[in-house]
mmCIF file of N, CA and C in Angstrom:
data_model
loop_
_atom_site.group_PDB
_atom_site.id
_atom_site.type_symbol
_atom_site.label_atom_id
_atom_site.label_comp_id
_atom_site.label_asym_id
_atom_site.label_seq_id
_atom_site.Cartn_x
_atom_site.Cartn_y
_atom_site.Cartn_z
ATOM 1 N N MET A 1 12.090 -9.590 16.229
ATOM 2 C CA MET A 1 12.313 -8.190 16.503
ATOM 3 C C MET A 1 11.751 -7.350 15.349
ATOM 4 N N LYS A 2 11.006 -6.318 15.695
ATOM 5 C CA LYS A 2 10.396 -5.462 14.677
ATOM 6 C C LYS A 2 11.455 -4.630 13.953
ATOM 7 N N ARG A 3 11.185 -4.386 12.692
ATOM 8 C CA ARG A 3 12.039 -3.511 11.868
ATOM 9 C C ARG A 3 11.182 -2.356 11.373
ATOM 10 N N ARG A 4 11.690 -1.155 11.500
ATOM 11 C CA ARG A 4 10.943 0.020 11.048
ATOM 12 C C ARG A 4 11.425 0.442 9.663
ATOM 13 N N ILE A 5 10.462 0.678 8.799
ATOM 14 C CA ILE A 5 10.711 1.251 7.479
ATOM 15 C C ILE A 5 10.092 2.646 7.503
ATOM 16 N N THR A 6 10.865 3.634 7.096
ATOM 17 C CA THR A 6 10.377 4.999 7.037
ATOM 18 C C THR A 6 10.364 5.447 5.577
ATOM 19 N N VAL A 7 9.267 6.041 5.169
ATOM 20 C CA VAL A 7 9.155 6.586 3.822
ATOM 21 C C VAL A 7 9.048 8.102 3.960
ATOM 22 N N ARG A 8 9.996 8.801 3.336
ATOM 23 C CA ARG A 8 10.032 10.267 3.393
ATOM 24 C C ARG A 8 9.636 10.847 2.034
ATOM 25 N N PHE A 9 8.783 11.867 2.110
ATOM 26 C CA PHE A 9 8.333 12.589 0.928
ATOM 27 C C PHE A 9 8.838 14.030 1.028
ATOM 28 N N PRO A 10 8.868 14.774 -0.070
ATOM 29 C CA PRO A 10 9.276 16.176 -0.004
ATOM 30 C C PRO A 10 8.385 16.963 0.962
ATOM 31 N N ALA A 11 8.998 17.897 1.672
ATOM 32 C CA ALA A 11 8.265 18.651 2.692
ATOM 33 C C ALA A 11 7.653 19.951 2.174
ATOM 34 N N ASP A 12 7.830 20.234 0.903
ATOM 35 C CA ASP A 12 7.406 21.539 0.383
ATOM 36 C C ASP A 12 6.317 21.446 -0.689
ATOM 37 N N ARG A 13 5.414 20.505 -0.533
ATOM 38 C CA ARG A 13 4.384 20.303 -1.562
ATOM 39 C C ARG A 13 3.036 20.854 -1.122
ATOM 40 N N ASP A 14 2.106 20.930 -2.080
ATOM 41 C CA ASP A 14 0.773 21.445 -1.780
ATOM 42 C C ASP A 14 -0.109 20.371 -1.139
ATOM 43 N N ASN A 15 -1.298 20.785 -0.701
ATOM 44 C CA ASN A 15 -2.199 19.864 -0.004
ATOM 45 C C ASN A 15 -2.666 18.718 -0.890
ATOM 46 N N ASP A 16 -2.800 18.937 -2.194
ATOM 47 C CA ASP A 16 -3.197 17.851 -3.098
ATOM 48 C C ASP A 16 -2.162 16.728 -3.085
ATOM 49 N N TYR A 17 -0.905 17.102 -3.053
ATOM 50 C CA TYR A 17 0.172 16.112 -3.010
ATOM 51 C C TYR A 17 0.050 15.267 -1.734
ATOM 52 N N TYR A 18 -0.150 15.934 -0.597
ATOM 53 C CA TYR A 18 -0.229 15.196 0.662
ATOM 54 C C TYR A 18 -1.519 14.398 0.783
ATOM 55 N N PHE A 19 -2.556 14.783 0.035
ATOM 56 C CA PHE A 19 -3.757 13.949 -0.022
ATOM 57 C C PHE A 19 -3.435 12.646 -0.755
ATOM 58 N N ARG A 20 -2.593 12.725 -1.789
ATOM 59 C CA ARG A 20 -2.139 11.507 -2.470
ATOM 60 C C ARG A 20 -1.310 10.634 -1.529
ATOM 61 N N VAL A 21 -0.471 11.265 -0.705
ATOM 62 C CA VAL A 21 0.308 10.519 0.284
ATOM 63 C C VAL A 21 -0.641 9.805 1.249
ATOM 64 N N TYR A 22 -1.672 10.498 1.706
ATOM 65 C CA TYR A 22 -2.671 9.893 2.591
ATOM 66 C C TYR A 22 -3.330 8.686 1.924
ATOM 67 N N ASN A 23 -3.752 8.859 0.670
ATOM 68 C CA ASN A 23 -4.392 7.745 -0.050
ATOM 69 C C ASN A 23 -3.450 6.556 -0.192
ATOM 70 N N TRP A 24 -2.171 6.834 -0.450
ATOM 71 C CA TRP A 24 -1.182 5.754 -0.541
ATOM 72 C C TRP A 24 -1.080 5.020 0.794
ATOM 73 N N ALA A 25 -0.923 5.764 1.883
ATOM 74 C CA ALA A 25 -0.784 5.152 3.206
ATOM 75 C C ALA A 25 -2.035 4.352 3.570
ATOM 76 N N ASP A 26 -3.200 4.872 3.236
ATOM 77 C CA ASP A 26 -4.452 4.178 3.514
ATOM 78 C C ASP A 26 -4.525 2.846 2.763
ATOM 79 N N GLU A 27 -3.979 2.809 1.560
ATOM 80 C CA GLU A 27 -4.002 1.568 0.777
ATOM 81 C C GLU A 27 -3.141 0.477 1.410
ATOM 82 N N LEU A 28 -2.174 0.853 2.220
ATOM 83 C CA LEU A 28 -1.310 -0.140 2.877
ATOM 84 C C LEU A 28 -2.042 -0.927 3.967
ATOM 85 N N TRP A 29 -3.154 -0.392 4.450
ATOM 86 C CA TRP A 29 -3.869 -1.023 5.555
ATOM 87 C C TRP A 29 -4.176 -2.488 5.260
ATOM 88 N N GLY A 30 -4.762 -2.772 4.116
ATOM 89 C CA GLY A 30 -5.133 -4.159 3.798
ATOM 90 C C GLY A 30 -3.947 -5.104 3.757
ATOM 91 N N PRO A 31 -2.984 -4.856 2.894
ATOM 92 C CA PRO A 31 -1.892 -5.822 2.772
ATOM 93 C C PRO A 31 -0.963 -5.880 3.985
ATOM 94 N N ILE A 32 -0.843 -4.812 4.758
ATOM 95 C CA ILE A 32 0.079 -4.827 5.897
ATOM 96 C C ILE A 32 -0.632 -5.272 7.182
ATOM 97 N N ILE A 33 -1.709 -4.599 7.538
ATOM 98 C CA ILE A 33 -2.410 -4.889 8.791
ATOM 99 C C ILE A 33 -3.220 -6.179 8.696
ATOM 100 N N THR A 34 -4.074 -6.265 7.695
ATOM 101 C CA THR A 34 -4.960 -7.420 7.571
ATOM 102 C C THR A 34 -4.177 -8.713 7.399
ATOM 103 N N ASP A 35 -3.083 -8.662 6.662
ATOM 104 C CA ASP A 35 -2.279 -9.864 6.448
ATOM 105 C C ASP A 35 -1.269 -10.109 7.573
ATOM 106 N N GLY A 36 -1.269 -9.256 8.601
ATOM 107 C CA GLY A 36 -0.426 -9.472 9.767
ATOM 108 C C GLY A 36 1.061 -9.249 9.541
ATOM 109 N N LEU A 37 1.406 -8.402 8.569
ATOM 110 C CA LEU A 37 2.824 -8.175 8.282
ATOM 111 C C LEU A 37 3.437 -7.093 9.163
ATOM 112 N N GLY A 38 2.605 -6.255 9.779
ATOM 113 C CA GLY A 38 3.160 -5.203 10.614
ATOM 114 C C GLY A 38 2.118 -4.197 11.049
ATOM 115 N N THR A 39 2.615 -3.042 11.510
ATOM 116 C CA THR A 39 1.756 -1.948 11.944
ATOM 117 C C THR A 39 2.146 -0.680 11.189
ATOM 118 N N LEU A 40 1.212 0.254 11.134
ATOM 119 C CA LEU A 40 1.424 1.494 10.389
ATOM 120 C C LEU A 40 1.433 2.692 11.316
ATOM 121 N N GLY A 41 2.090 3.751 10.864
ATOM 122 C CA GLY A 41 2.026 5.025 11.563
ATOM 123 C C GLY A 41 0.610 5.578 11.481
ATOM 124 N N ASP A 42 0.384 6.720 12.083
ATOM 125 C CA ASP A 42 -0.932 7.352 12.103
ATOM 126 C C ASP A 42 -1.270 7.888 10.709
ATOM 127 N N ILE A 43 -2.145 7.184 10.015
ATOM 128 C CA ILE A 43 -2.507 7.552 8.642
ATOM 129 C C ILE A 43 -3.138 8.934 8.589
ATOM 130 N N ASP A 44 -3.930 9.276 9.581
ATOM 131 C CA ASP A 44 -4.617 10.572 9.574
ATOM 132 C C ASP A 44 -3.670 11.756 9.732
ATOM 133 N N ARG A 45 -2.446 11.510 10.169
ATOM 134 C CA ARG A 45 -1.488 12.600 10.376
ATOM 135 C C ARG A 45 -0.329 12.564 9.380
ATOM 136 N N VAL A 46 -0.415 11.703 8.380
ATOM 137 C CA VAL A 46 0.696 11.553 7.438
ATOM 138 C C VAL A 46 0.868 12.820 6.605
ATOM 139 N N ARG A 47 2.116 13.230 6.422
ATOM 140 C CA ARG A 47 2.472 14.347 5.540
ATOM 141 C C ARG A 47 3.738 13.948 4.778
ATOM 142 N N ASP A 48 4.886 14.379 5.282
ATOM 143 C CA ASP A 48 6.132 14.107 4.570
ATOM 144 C C ASP A 48 6.897 12.911 5.133
ATOM 145 N N LEU A 49 6.371 12.259 6.172
ATOM 146 C CA LEU A 49 7.039 11.124 6.797
ATOM 147 C C LEU A 49 5.999 10.094 7.212
ATOM 148 N N PHE A 50 6.254 8.840 6.883
ATOM 149 C CA PHE A 50 5.358 7.753 7.278
ATOM 150 C C PHE A 50 6.195 6.539 7.610
ATOM 151 N N TRP A 51 5.795 5.801 8.641
ATOM 152 C CA TRP A 51 6.561 4.613 9.021
ATOM 153 C C TRP A 51 5.690 3.365 9.052
ATOM 154 N N ILE A 52 6.353 2.249 8.833
ATOM 155 C CA ILE A 52 5.741 0.924 8.897
ATOM 156 C C ILE A 52 6.659 0.073 9.760
ATOM 157 N N ASP A 53 6.113 -0.540 10.819
ATOM 158 C CA ASP A 53 6.881 -1.486 11.625
ATOM 159 C C ASP A 53 6.567 -2.889 11.139
ATOM 160 N N VAL A 54 7.584 -3.577 10.633
ATOM 161 C CA VAL A 54 7.429 -4.938 10.118
ATOM 162 C C VAL A 54 7.551 -5.893 11.297
ATOM 163 N N SER A 55 6.562 -6.783 11.461
ATOM 164 C CA SER A 55 6.506 -7.670 12.621
ATOM 165 C C SER A 55 7.659 -8.663 12.687
ATOM 166 N N LYS A 56 7.962 -9.274 11.549
ATOM 167 C CA LYS A 56 9.000 -10.307 11.517
ATOM 168 C C LYS A 56 10.026 -9.957 10.439
ATOM 169 N N PRO A 57 11.304 -10.095 10.746
ATOM 170 C CA PRO A 57 12.336 -9.775 9.748
ATOM 171 C C PRO A 57 12.152 -10.506 8.419
ATOM 172 N N ARG A 58 11.635 -11.707 8.460
ATOM 173 C CA ARG A 58 11.453 -12.459 7.209
ATOM 174 C C ARG A 58 10.381 -11.847 6.304
ATOM 175 N N ASP A 59 9.514 -10.989 6.872
ATOM 176 C CA ASP A 59 8.472 -10.319 6.080
ATOM 177 C C ASP A 59 8.949 -9.018 5.447
ATOM 178 N N LEU A 60 10.161 -8.587 5.767
ATOM 179 C CA LEU A 60 10.685 -7.319 5.254
ATOM 180 C C LEU A 60 10.661 -7.241 3.722
ATOM 181 N N PRO A 61 11.142 -8.259 2.986
ATOM 182 C CA PRO A 61 11.093 -8.167 1.519
ATOM 183 C C PRO A 61 9.670 -8.020 0.965
ATOM 184 N N ALA A 62 8.724 -8.731 1.552
ATOM 185 C CA ALA A 62 7.336 -8.645 1.086
ATOM 186 C C ALA A 62 6.768 -7.251 1.337
ATOM 187 N N VAL A 63 7.052 -6.686 2.495
ATOM 188 C CA VAL A 63 6.561 -5.346 2.829
ATOM 189 C C VAL A 63 7.188 -4.306 1.897
ATOM 190 N N LEU A 64 8.464 -4.427 1.628
ATOM 191 C CA LEU A 64 9.123 -3.496 0.706
ATOM 192 C C LEU A 64 8.517 -3.574 -0.691
ATOM 193 N N ARG A 65 8.188 -4.776 -1.150
ATOM 194 C CA ARG A 65 7.533 -4.927 -2.457
ATOM 195 C C ARG A 65 6.178 -4.225 -2.461
ATOM 196 N N ILE A 66 5.406 -4.399 -1.399
ATOM 197 C CA ILE A 66 4.090 -3.765 -1.302
ATOM 198 C C ILE A 66 4.241 -2.244 -1.314
ATOM 199 N N ILE A 67 5.182 -1.731 -0.542
ATOM 200 C CA ILE A 67 5.409 -0.289 -0.480
ATOM 201 C C ILE A 67 5.759 0.252 -1.860
ATOM 202 N N LYS A 68 6.718 -0.363 -2.517
ATOM 203 C CA LYS A 68 7.161 0.129 -3.828
ATOM 204 C C LYS A 68 6.055 0.020 -4.876
ATOM 205 N N LYS A 69 5.310 -1.072 -4.848
ATOM 206 C CA LYS A 69 4.227 -1.257 -5.822
ATOM 207 C C LYS A 69 3.148 -0.190 -5.645
ATOM 208 N N THR A 70 2.767 0.082 -4.394
ATOM 209 C CA THR A 70 1.716 1.062 -4.163
ATOM 210 C C THR A 70 2.216 2.487 -4.398
ATOM 211 N N LEU A 71 3.483 2.759 -4.100
ATOM 212 C CA LEU A 71 4.042 4.077 -4.418
ATOM 213 C C LEU A 71 3.984 4.334 -5.922
ATOM 214 N N HIS A 72 4.351 3.340 -6.698
ATOM 215 C CA HIS A 72 4.298 3.459 -8.161
ATOM 216 C C HIS A 72 2.857 3.675 -8.623
ATOM 217 N N LYS A 73 1.937 2.915 -8.056
ATOM 218 C CA LYS A 73 0.523 3.013 -8.424
ATOM 219 C C LYS A 73 -0.015 4.430 -8.182
ATOM 220 N N HIS A 74 0.462 5.086 -7.127
ATOM 221 C CA HIS A 74 -0.015 6.420 -6.780
ATOM 222 C C HIS A 74 0.829 7.533 -7.392
ATOM 223 N N GLY A 75 1.750 7.164 -8.287
ATOM 224 C CA GLY A 75 2.505 8.148 -9.053
ATOM 225 C C GLY A 75 3.684 8.783 -8.333
ATOM 226 N N PHE A 76 4.258 8.096 -7.361
ATOM 227 C CA PHE A 76 5.392 8.639 -6.615
ATOM 228 C C PHE A 76 6.726 8.090 -7.118
ATOM 229 N N ASP A 77 6.865 7.890 -8.389
ATOM 230 C CA ASP A 77 8.091 7.324 -8.948
ATOM 231 C C ASP A 77 9.295 8.226 -8.654
ATOM 232 N N GLY A 78 10.139 7.788 -7.743
ATOM 233 C CA GLY A 78 11.366 8.507 -7.418
ATOM 234 C C GLY A 78 11.181 9.740 -6.555
ATOM 235 N N ASP A 79 9.976 10.014 -6.125
ATOM 236 C CA ASP A 79 9.672 11.218 -5.346
ATOM 237 C C ASP A 79 9.589 10.905 -3.851
ATOM 238 N N TYR A 80 10.448 10.012 -3.385
ATOM 239 C CA TYR A 80 10.414 9.556 -1.999
ATOM 240 C C TYR A 80 11.761 8.920 -1.660
ATOM 241 N N VAL A 81 11.973 8.689 -0.374
ATOM 242 C CA VAL A 81 13.149 7.971 0.103
ATOM 243 C C VAL A 81 12.675 6.919 1.083
ATOM 244 N N ILE A 82 13.100 5.680 0.886
ATOM 245 C CA ILE A 82 12.764 4.586 1.803
ATOM 246 C C ILE A 82 13.991 4.316 2.662
ATOM 247 N N GLU A 83 13.796 4.370 3.976
ATOM 248 C CA GLU A 83 14.875 4.095 4.925
ATOM 249 C C GLU A 83 14.528 2.845 5.710
ATOM 250 N N LYS A 84 15.479 1.907 5.761
ATOM 251 C CA LYS A 84 15.243 0.660 6.502
ATOM 252 C C LYS A 84 16.042 0.684 7.784
#
């Protein structure tokens, strides 16, 4: 059964901030899609909300690690909420 992870960002930021969100979401394509861990929301429409559907419950910890690592890499330390 698929599990959805939602990542929420502040809704009151400038376009540069949301371009960083787009770049972060785009970086998830390789480790999530290519490795068969799940599916992603529409990257081209990402703003303050983005979701990832994890294919298998056992992959949830790996996907969460990828999300947190890439969020840190793109400078979103603490500027988001992850909902499982």
